[in-house]
Amino acid sequence: MESSSRKHHVRCIVKLGGAAITFKDKLEALNRESLSRTSLQLHEAMGGGVSFNMDWSKNLEVPDPIDMELHQKHAFVVVHGAGSFGHFQASISGVNKGGLDNSLLVNAGFVATRLSVTKLNHKVIRALASQGIPAVGMPPFAAGWSTHKRIVGSSFLDVVLRIFVDAGFVPVLHGDAVRDSHQGCCILSGDVIVRRLAEELQPSYVVFLTNVPGVFDRPPSEENAVLLQEIVVYEDGTWSIARPRLEAPVKTEMASHDTTGGMATKIAEAASISRLGMDVYIVEAGTEHALQALKGNIEQNWIGTIVRKANST
Amino acid sequence: MESSSRKHHVRCIVKLGGAAITFKDKLEALNRESLSRTSLQLHEAMGGGVSFNMDWSKNLEVPDPIDMELHQKHAFVVVHGAGSFGHFQASISGVNKGGLDNSLLVNAGFVATRLSVTKLNHKVIRALASQGIPAVGMPPFAAGWSTHKRIVGSSFLDVVLRIFVDAGFVPVLHGDAVRDSHQGCCILSGDVIVRRLAEELQPSYVVFLTNVPGVFDRPPSEENAVLLQEIVVYEDGTWSIARPRLEAPVKTEMASHDTTGGMATKIAEAASISRLGMDVYIVEAGTEHALQALKGNIEQNWIGTIVRKANST
């Protein structure tokens, strides 16, 4: 890639967790309020200014050109999970286990999963666009992402994505069913996509928006669950809890229909991202703490989990 | 590309005209009945057999594995127009004239147009999947298509598309707003996409499904409009009407919000495709004539327009 095409540094990659923007227990149930609040906060974090509706599906509300100025330095990339869109379809048909080429059930499940996740993607883009964020969808499968033994292989996406960011758009990717050259197919999770993009785009920081205030030492619904405020990651990939000091080992949770792993996977993904040198914030969507994280400017009383590389400031 | 990757010959590229699957005069109005009939016919043309719902968005109707056999030789590619999804948004903001980098109106129009056309794409895929067709969306912009001076440039899509077809999927593309390296942006019409794909994939035949019985010598709503049954295309790109014999010159129509051209453009596109050596059928969606065309097996009393290369059988 020519260096001249790298005109915009990507400031932030933000992951909208499936649990934050959907109700995970009910088939294809969108959490409109959370998505709407997050879209507003994203608009503010990207620089704010006049917001006008870019969703012209109900009527053609064309804003007055006199009031309009073009800000093209959004430099955010959004990735969202599937939540209750796609997870059920994927797990009932076993898409993540492969078998695309010899099972009609998997074949149908693949199509049904994609139909569901792209439906959510459309809803997310609509929510962002209605806040004046120039969001454009990039379904990973359609953009040529594939895996080999569930590891992300080469993809054309990085180049394309860079073009989008340079054009001032905010690309919106999502967890997706993709082709796997070894097992036929698998589920590519939003978290894995975030890591892959962080490697390529080297953003200043990465934010994971969830439905709980951060990462806890046990399922947050349990009594005495403790929020892990700071996780430090070492060169060899291991990590430890820097704040607060804990005595018991960390437990994790995993919903039965969550085909892409629970909190242990999330910490591991966050750790592998922070090893690249950028801070990772895990925070509850829609809160003032989420807004601080999205701005990359967390304050003294911030509530959430920071995952950072050892020896970094 | 390795020849080994070309395992499936693409039988047919089918264009679902925007006028055939939407009501063109009303914002985002789907013609559900026409789309549903066409989906049924496509399932039959692709080989029929047991049809089961691959849209699991309402409930998780997983079919009984005992009844299921995997047929992976669909080898159809579907492209659809925008109709009343996208055309209004594009024309009111001037997306087709460019200016993405210096006009917020164009920027917003680009986002609004994409939001609308991808909404239609999702509806088309849902309709196909509910008939048991393993349809997967490929929004051209997201897949890296771009233009230079409104001419389609290099794209990664062909390789990706080939992988999809080989995997037994039916890719569904659509007219889209794309980046243009000269003027900033433009509208890439479904017809242009069909031609580009026909060059690359060399299908046995191409079908354009419209809302009228074929191409006429004047707007079909006018009295005495005559259906052009056969158009012959010569080596130099010119074309003439082989059947029936006409005396007056051919008139064409163009809807004011049709940003991608009217019937003259369609004949020119069909002619440029048939020059590649394959027959092009232009026929009314949902009719028995459409089904014959989709099967590539038209009968004596077929009603529609054939566009074919001179000297071909």
XYZ file of C-alpha atoms in Angstrom:
626
model
C 0.000 0.000 0.000
C 1.267 3.472 -0.783
C 2.037 5.565 2.248
C 0.234 8.474 0.608
C -3.016 6.578 1.051
C -2.503 6.572 4.820
C -3.641 10.127 5.262
C -5.931 9.608 8.216
C -4.709 8.046 11.392
C -7.499 5.933 12.871
C -8.229 7.317 16.301
C -10.444 4.611 17.715
C -11.825 1.191 16.979
C -14.989 0.658 18.972
C -16.706 -2.646 19.529
C -20.425 -2.517 20.265
C -20.985 -5.707 22.223
C -23.879 -7.904 21.187
C -25.114 -7.859 24.781
C -25.045 -4.058 24.804
C -27.112 -3.413 21.686
C -29.442 -6.441 21.717
C -31.372 -8.437 24.295
C -29.393 -11.668 24.134
C -32.089 -14.039 25.304
C -34.755 -13.147 22.746
C -34.463 -13.881 19.027
C -33.545 -10.746 17.033
C -34.437 -8.271 19.783
C -32.714 -4.906 19.367
C -31.940 -2.737 22.413
C -32.947 0.464 20.628
C -32.409 2.717 23.589
C -28.857 1.545 24.203
C -28.001 1.710 20.498
C -29.448 5.202 20.231
C -27.542 6.473 23.294
C -24.331 4.964 21.965
C -24.850 6.549 18.546
C -25.274 9.953 20.187
C -22.108 9.451 22.227
C -20.182 8.339 19.150
C -21.254 11.505 17.355
C -19.996 13.587 20.261
C -16.742 11.632 20.545
C -16.082 12.058 16.818
C -16.163 15.813 17.212
C -19.814 16.661 17.637
C -21.001 19.709 15.736
C -24.235 19.916 13.812
C -25.935 16.545 13.612
C -28.406 15.892 10.862
C -30.209 12.815 9.797
C -28.491 10.781 7.032
C -31.256 8.198 7.122
C -33.659 9.358 4.435
C -35.813 6.261 4.397
C -38.956 7.802 5.826
C -38.896 11.049 3.955
C -36.306 12.914 1.981
C -35.217 15.378 4.661
C -32.422 17.073 2.853
C -30.682 19.482 5.210
C -30.168 23.102 4.267
C -26.813 23.336 2.469
C -26.101 26.720 4.087
C -25.755 25.151 7.513
C -23.551 22.373 6.341
C -19.858 21.981 6.718
C -17.981 18.856 5.797
C -15.902 17.309 8.564
C -14.107 14.287 7.209
C -11.841 13.411 10.094
C -14.079 10.951 11.891
C -11.402 8.211 11.774
C -13.452 5.798 13.827
C -14.085 2.202 12.876
C -17.080 0.435 14.415
C -17.387 -3.323 14.897
C -20.437 -4.899 16.466
C -21.251 -8.298 17.842
C -24.258 -10.395 16.922
C -26.046 -10.775 20.239
C -29.460 -12.244 19.611
C -29.024 -11.727 15.852
C -27.167 -14.696 14.466
C -26.010 -16.512 17.587
C -29.090 -18.713 17.799
C -29.037 -19.537 14.091
C -25.330 -20.302 14.188
C -25.379 -22.515 17.241
C -28.467 -24.535 16.301
C -26.943 -25.413 12.936
C -23.327 -25.782 14.045
C -21.889 -23.227 11.606
C -18.907 -22.677 13.901
C -17.989 -26.361 13.687
C -17.790 -26.301 9.892
C -19.202 -28.779 7.401
C -20.520 -26.271 4.879
C -19.774 -28.508 1.914
C -21.546 -31.652 3.045
C -24.420 -30.616 5.268
C -27.524 -28.856 4.087
C -28.268 -27.949 7.701
C -24.961 -26.090 7.971
C -25.508 -24.548 4.543
C -28.932 -23.276 5.559
C -27.619 -22.202 8.958
C -24.868 -20.217 7.263
C -27.420 -18.356 5.126
C -29.778 -17.852 8.092
C -26.923 -16.575 10.286
C -25.769 -14.092 7.678
C -29.320 -12.900 7.079
C -29.648 -12.221 10.795
C -26.288 -10.500 11.419
C -26.638 -8.308 8.351
C -30.085 -7.283 9.571
C -28.504 -6.072 12.799
C -25.716 -4.380 10.834
C -28.352 -2.440 8.912
C -30.027 -1.343 12.136
C -26.713 -0.178 13.582
C -25.868 1.809 10.459
C -29.325 3.369 10.455
C -28.891 4.425 14.100
C -25.476 5.952 13.414
C -26.576 7.654 10.194
C -29.580 9.187 11.907
C -27.106 10.935 14.259
C -25.177 12.305 11.315
C -22.373 9.741 11.359
C -21.442 8.754 7.780
C -21.593 5.035 8.491
C -21.109 2.447 5.748
C -21.598 -1.289 6.196
C -18.776 -3.758 5.593
C -20.049 -7.293 6.136
C -16.772 -9.256 6.479
C -17.955 -12.242 4.423
C -19.033 -10.034 1.512
C -15.760 -8.139 1.709
C -13.730 -11.308 1.243
C -12.670 -12.232 4.779
C -12.049 -15.919 5.250
C -10.293 -18.153 7.743
C -8.051 -21.223 7.792
C -8.589 -23.470 10.807
C -10.573 -20.577 12.303
C -7.612 -18.195 12.065
C -8.211 -15.090 9.969
C -6.411 -15.451 6.659
C -5.444 -12.817 4.182
C -8.217 -10.458 3.314
C -8.674 -7.644 0.877
C -10.509 -5.762 3.542
C -7.643 -3.791 4.999
C -6.962 -1.936 1.777
C -10.635 -1.292 1.171
C -11.161 -0.203 4.747
C -8.313 2.254 4.523
C -9.912 3.774 1.431
C -13.186 4.168 3.344
C -11.553 5.813 6.325
C -9.628 8.173 4.065
C -12.885 9.106 2.351
C -14.294 10.193 5.705
C -16.650 7.275 6.194
C -17.080 5.283 9.379
C -16.930 1.604 8.356
C -19.174 -0.678 10.374
C -18.128 -4.354 10.488
C -19.636 -7.205 12.455
C -19.227 -10.759 13.617
C -20.094 -12.912 10.623
C -20.231 -16.423 9.221
C -17.300 -16.874 6.849
C -15.715 -19.516 4.658
C -12.939 -21.576 6.271
C -10.516 -23.289 3.914
C -9.992 -26.181 6.321
C -13.354 -26.916 7.937
C -15.648 -25.264 5.371
C -16.966 -22.434 7.487
C -16.821 -20.853 10.920
C -17.964 -17.876 12.918
C -15.624 -14.913 12.850
C -16.326 -13.024 16.063
C -16.437 -9.257 16.354
C -13.647 -9.439 18.939
C -11.322 -11.224 16.538
C -12.152 -8.648 13.871
C -11.262 -5.840 16.277
C -7.867 -7.410 16.951
C -7.162 -7.930 13.256
C -8.085 -4.317 12.518
C -6.064 -3.001 15.453
C -2.977 -4.735 14.042
C -3.538 -3.212 10.634
C -4.827 0.252 11.505
C -2.890 0.945 14.733
C -5.575 3.083 16.349
C -4.767 5.298 19.344
C -7.127 3.288 21.542
C -9.774 0.593 21.429
C -13.106 0.628 23.278
C -15.321 -2.358 24.059
C -18.852 -1.318 25.000
C -20.679 -3.961 27.034
C -23.824 -4.306 29.130
C -21.922 -4.380 32.435
C -19.474 -1.849 33.926
C -16.382 -3.766 32.821
C -14.690 -7.106 33.511
C -15.414 -8.722 36.869
C -13.676 -11.437 38.863
C -16.828 -13.597 38.572
C -20.171 -13.291 36.751
C -21.272 -9.743 37.612
C -24.715 -10.980 38.666
C -23.082 -12.847 41.581
C -22.823 -11.272 44.981
C -19.475 -9.668 45.803
C -18.388 -9.601 42.167
C -15.422 -7.254 41.931
C -14.750 -4.981 38.964
C -11.255 -5.428 37.595
C -10.074 -1.875 37.103
C -6.762 -2.469 35.441
C -5.285 -5.496 33.713
C -1.627 -5.424 32.744
C -0.351 -7.474 29.842
C 3.213 -8.698 29.546
C 5.429 -9.277 26.538
C 4.835 -13.030 26.644
C 1.057 -12.539 26.401
C 0.248 -13.370 30.019
C -1.682 -10.840 32.029
C -2.378 -9.975 35.632
C -4.764 -7.797 37.547
C -3.053 -4.589 38.635
C -6.073 -3.001 40.359
C -7.714 -3.916 42.666
C -5.610 -6.492 44.560
C -7.464 -9.833 44.563
C -6.940 -13.098 46.383
C -9.286 -15.581 44.642
C -8.753 -16.674 41.024
C -10.927 -15.069 38.330
C -14.029 -16.964 37.176
C -15.750 -16.321 33.870
C -19.163 -16.748 32.367
C -20.353 -18.033 29.017
C -23.929 -17.955 27.693
C -24.895 -21.261 26.136
C -25.792 -19.738 22.771
C -22.708 -17.518 22.657
C -20.825 -19.247 19.852
C -17.901 -16.872 20.089
C -16.892 -17.291 23.719
C -17.490 -15.492 26.973
C -15.491 -13.131 29.183
C -12.308 -15.247 29.219
C -12.147 -14.906 25.439
C -12.810 -11.201 25.788
C -9.925 -10.659 28.210
C -7.618 -12.702 26.010
C -8.641 -10.657 22.952
C -8.250 -7.366 24.836
C -4.847 -8.499 26.095
C -3.679 -9.393 22.619
C -4.773 -5.954 21.402
C -3.087 -4.028 24.205
C 0.136 -5.919 23.459
C 0.135 -3.970 20.180
C 0.718 -0.882 22.316
C -2.685 0.734 22.591
C -4.933 0.978 25.642
C -8.142 -1.007 25.644
C -11.163 0.248 27.587
C -13.987 -2.120 28.521
C -16.947 -0.107 29.735
C -20.730 -0.066 30.053
C -22.458 1.270 26.941
C -24.407 4.500 27.245
C -22.823 5.697 30.497
C -20.718 8.819 31.050
C -17.809 6.394 31.437
C -18.447 5.068 27.936
C -18.357 8.630 26.575
C -15.022 9.312 28.315
C -13.582 6.119 26.842
C -14.875 6.935 23.350
C -13.167 10.324 23.630
C -9.966 8.599 24.773
C -9.995 10.841 27.808
C -10.861 9.020 31.005
C -11.136 10.923 34.244
C -10.183 10.188 37.835
C -13.472 8.565 38.881
C -13.864 6.538 35.693
C -15.606 3.174 36.075
C -14.550 0.403 33.726
C -11.637 -1.906 32.949
C -8.419 -0.726 31.349
C -6.236 -3.315 29.677
C -2.770 -2.001 28.964
C 0.715 -3.152 28.173
C 3.155 -3.430 31.076
C 5.615 -0.515 31.260
C 3.439 1.739 29.151
C 2.272 4.940 30.789
C -6.506 -17.128 -10.766
C -5.890 -20.849 -10.768
C -8.002 -22.815 -13.173
C -8.715 -25.349 -10.436
C -10.755 -22.705 -8.651
C -13.097 -22.519 -11.643
C -14.942 -25.682 -10.780
C -18.465 -24.415 -11.317
C -19.497 -22.893 -14.595
C -21.951 -20.080 -13.915
C -25.150 -20.928 -15.732
C -27.021 -17.682 -15.476
C -26.684 -14.106 -14.303
C -30.118 -12.695 -13.607
C -30.945 -9.048 -13.135
C -34.036 -8.269 -11.098
C -35.040 -4.863 -12.410
C -35.816 -2.177 -9.864
C -39.177 -1.613 -11.579
C -40.006 -5.319 -11.300
C -39.395 -5.738 -7.564
C -40.348 -2.286 -6.263
C -42.995 0.320 -6.964
C -40.817 2.980 -8.530
C -42.937 6.007 -7.723
C -43.189 5.513 -3.955
C -40.247 5.807 -1.539
C -38.952 2.386 -0.460
C -42.012 0.436 -1.585
C -41.313 -3.255 -2.173
C -43.375 -5.245 -4.693
C -43.570 -8.276 -2.414
C -45.745 -10.323 -4.708
C -43.471 -9.934 -7.699
C -40.355 -10.628 -5.611
C -41.949 -13.709 -4.095
C -43.041 -15.096 -7.492
C -39.575 -14.474 -8.901
C -37.931 -16.217 -5.934
C -40.130 -19.271 -6.503
C -39.244 -19.318 -10.199
C -35.549 -18.966 -9.430
C -35.751 -21.951 -7.095
C -37.370 -23.982 -9.862
C -34.891 -22.810 -12.497
C -31.951 -23.710 -10.233
C -33.116 -27.303 -10.115
C -36.138 -27.266 -7.829
C -36.281 -30.116 -5.353
C -37.234 -29.749 -1.730
C -37.515 -26.130 -0.729
C -37.154 -25.193 2.897
C -36.964 -21.890 4.626
C -33.428 -20.559 5.214
C -34.814 -17.416 6.834
C -34.860 -18.248 10.533
C -35.625 -14.753 11.753
C -39.125 -15.422 13.041
C -38.502 -18.752 14.670
C -35.775 -21.327 14.465
C -37.427 -23.722 12.018
C -34.643 -26.155 11.511
C -35.632 -28.672 8.861
C -35.440 -32.401 9.519
C -31.946 -33.544 8.506
C -33.339 -36.840 7.142
C -35.123 -35.059 4.327
C -32.173 -32.979 3.396
C -29.777 -33.395 0.542
C -27.166 -30.876 -0.394
C -27.292 -29.611 -3.975
C -24.456 -27.223 -4.542
C -24.704 -26.604 -8.240
C -26.913 -23.546 -8.207
C -24.393 -21.506 -10.222
C -26.662 -18.489 -10.492
C -25.642 -14.939 -9.717
C -28.363 -12.409 -8.924
C -28.057 -8.660 -9.410
C -30.880 -6.302 -8.580
C -31.622 -2.678 -9.325
C -32.588 -0.058 -6.774
C -36.018 1.010 -7.941
C -37.588 3.154 -5.262
C -34.803 2.209 -2.827
C -31.896 4.540 -3.382
C -32.857 6.318 -6.582
C -34.596 9.179 -4.805
C -31.819 9.619 -2.258
C -29.167 9.534 -4.969
C -30.836 11.957 -7.324
C -31.829 14.545 -4.701
C -28.255 14.741 -3.430
C -26.475 14.379 -6.759
C -24.368 11.359 -5.774
C -24.048 10.360 -9.422
C -22.432 13.713 -10.272
C -19.685 13.256 -7.673
C -18.342 15.737 -5.126
C -18.097 13.371 -2.182
C -15.013 15.096 -0.791
C -16.300 18.648 -0.673
C -20.049 18.508 -0.160
C -21.775 17.388 2.982
C -24.980 17.017 0.999
C -23.312 14.483 -1.306
C -21.667 12.795 1.673
C -25.015 12.429 3.433
C -26.699 11.415 0.180
C -24.089 8.708 -0.317
C -24.788 7.285 3.146
C -28.568 7.602 2.699
C -28.421 5.931 -0.728
C -26.375 3.022 0.579
C -28.670 2.604 3.561
C -31.612 2.353 1.195
C -30.140 0.006 -1.412
C -28.746 -2.340 1.225
C -32.194 -2.435 2.833
C -33.614 -3.664 -0.466
C -30.720 -6.122 -0.804
C -31.635 -7.588 2.554
C -35.269 -7.977 1.513
C -34.258 -9.709 -1.718
C -31.964 -12.127 0.127
C -34.696 -12.848 2.653
C -37.160 -13.631 -0.151
C -34.665 -15.953 -1.879
C -33.590 -17.666 1.354
C -37.187 -18.303 2.344
C -37.511 -20.344 -0.885
C -34.449 -22.383 0.023
C -31.985 -20.530 -2.185
C -28.633 -20.107 -0.352
C -28.393 -16.400 -1.113
C -25.581 -14.252 0.273
C -25.383 -10.479 -0.074
C -22.476 -8.778 -1.812
C -22.928 -5.011 -1.636
C -20.467 -3.806 -4.326
C -19.182 -0.840 -2.312
C -18.414 -3.002 0.724
C -16.726 -5.559 -1.506
C -14.307 -2.996 -2.880
C -15.809 -2.017 -6.225
C -14.867 1.459 -7.343
C -14.890 3.450 -10.554
C -12.692 5.910 -12.426
C -14.646 8.508 -14.418
C -17.698 6.299 -13.827
C -16.045 3.295 -15.506
C -15.688 0.215 -13.294
C -12.090 -0.125 -12.203
C -10.282 -3.112 -10.834
C -12.112 -4.871 -8.078
C -11.404 -7.742 -5.771
C -14.936 -8.895 -6.256
C -14.415 -11.324 -9.097
C -12.143 -13.585 -7.083
C -14.391 -13.437 -4.046
C -17.464 -14.036 -6.143
C -15.903 -17.107 -7.712
C -15.226 -18.501 -4.240
C -18.874 -17.954 -3.312
C -20.193 -19.640 -6.429
C -17.843 -22.592 -5.915
C -19.116 -22.906 -2.348
C -22.655 -23.324 -3.680
C -23.931 -19.900 -2.682
C -25.978 -17.589 -4.850
C -24.342 -14.154 -4.561
C -26.746 -11.224 -4.667
C -25.296 -7.898 -5.828
C -27.047 -4.624 -6.455
C -26.746 -1.152 -7.922
C -24.796 0.866 -5.360
C -23.125 4.165 -4.585
C -19.371 3.725 -4.955
C -16.158 5.735 -4.718
C -14.911 7.232 -7.987
C -11.229 8.121 -8.130
C -11.881 11.032 -10.506
C -15.144 12.651 -9.394
C -15.317 11.336 -5.823
C -18.332 9.093 -6.157
C -20.951 7.849 -8.567
C -23.796 5.406 -8.932
C -22.810 1.998 -10.243
C -25.932 0.616 -11.875
C -27.070 -2.981 -11.655
C -26.900 -3.199 -15.452
C -23.240 -2.210 -15.511
C -22.539 -4.764 -12.771
C -24.227 -7.471 -14.854
C -22.020 -6.669 -17.837
C -18.854 -6.657 -15.726
C -19.786 -10.017 -14.208
C -20.735 -11.489 -17.580
C -17.246 -10.630 -18.888
C -15.602 -12.291 -15.915
C -17.867 -15.284 -15.319
C -18.930 -16.096 -18.904
C -22.385 -17.431 -18.001
C -24.395 -19.475 -20.492
C -27.091 -16.789 -20.634
C -28.230 -13.594 -18.978
C -31.803 -12.702 -18.011
C -33.183 -9.231 -17.324
C -36.494 -9.366 -15.469
C -38.558 -6.199 -15.919
C -42.088 -4.965 -15.278
C -43.052 -5.019 -18.974
C -42.978 -7.900 -21.489
C -39.649 -6.837 -22.997
C -38.225 -3.929 -24.995
C -40.685 -1.908 -27.067
C -40.262 0.508 -29.956
C -41.717 3.298 -27.781
C -42.860 3.609 -24.145
C -45.013 0.490 -23.653
C -47.812 2.575 -22.168
C -48.272 4.277 -25.561
C -50.814 2.986 -28.015
C -49.426 0.744 -30.773
C -46.202 0.108 -28.893
C -44.514 -2.872 -30.551
C -42.518 -5.498 -28.667
C -39.064 -5.978 -30.134
C -38.710 -9.756 -30.240
C -35.141 -10.072 -31.394
C -32.256 -7.628 -31.467
C -29.105 -8.617 -33.289
C -25.755 -7.169 -32.280
C -22.830 -6.831 -34.679
C -19.110 -7.046 -34.100
C -18.751 -3.259 -34.127
C -21.282 -2.902 -31.299
C -24.133 -1.567 -33.401
C -27.425 -3.392 -33.259
C -30.598 -3.761 -35.296
C -34.043 -5.168 -34.807
C -34.354 -8.581 -36.467
C -37.970 -9.261 -35.459
C -40.479 -7.786 -36.080
C -39.775 -5.610 -39.136
C -40.300 -1.943 -38.181
C -40.439 1.248 -40.185
C -40.285 4.032 -37.549
C -37.204 4.661 -35.422
C -37.195 3.353 -31.861
C -38.112 5.780 -29.053
C -37.132 5.273 -25.456
C -38.313 6.345 -22.043
C -36.525 7.562 -18.953
C -38.084 8.187 -15.537
C -36.934 11.487 -14.075
C -35.565 9.920 -10.893
C -33.879 7.015 -12.698
C -30.266 8.028 -12.133
C -28.928 5.078 -14.067
C -30.660 5.591 -17.411
C -33.702 4.246 -19.169
C -34.418 1.716 -21.907
C -31.769 3.029 -24.324
C -29.137 2.321 -21.692
C -30.655 -1.093 -21.140
C -30.475 -2.050 -24.826
C -26.902 -0.779 -25.019
C -25.951 -2.808 -21.928
C -27.739 -5.920 -23.231
C -26.017 -5.491 -26.592
C -22.602 -5.204 -24.980
C -23.290 -8.401 -23.044
C -24.514 -10.404 -26.020
C -21.353 -9.378 -27.891
C -19.521 -11.546 -25.372
C -21.280 -14.519 -26.991
C -24.193 -15.256 -24.683
C -27.887 -14.702 -25.299
C -29.650 -12.039 -23.294
C -33.350 -12.401 -22.479
C -35.406 -9.369 -21.414
C -38.742 -10.553 -20.073
C -41.558 -9.689 -17.682
C -40.889 -10.868 -14.104
C -43.156 -13.550 -12.679
C -44.590 -14.751 -16.003
C -44.248 -18.214 -17.539
C -41.960 -16.502 -20.063
C -39.686 -15.387 -17.229
C -39.471 -18.973 -15.990
C -38.557 -20.232 -19.463
C -35.829 -17.602 -19.708
C -34.476 -18.420 -16.251
C -34.252 -22.065 -17.304
C -32.469 -21.013 -20.484
C -35.084 -22.895 -22.446
C -37.465 -20.641 -24.293
C -40.331 -22.137 -26.252
C -42.010 -21.336 -29.562
C -44.615 -18.923 -28.185
C -42.233 -17.140 -25.827
C -42.938 -13.463 -25.227
C -39.971 -11.237 -24.533
C -36.908 -9.737 -26.197
C -33.848 -11.752 -27.157
C -30.612 -9.888 -27.706
C -28.037 -12.024 -29.459
C -24.834 -11.749 -31.408
C -25.097 -11.778 -35.208
C -24.164 -15.143 -36.746
C -24.723 -17.004 -33.514
C -27.376 -19.704 -33.647
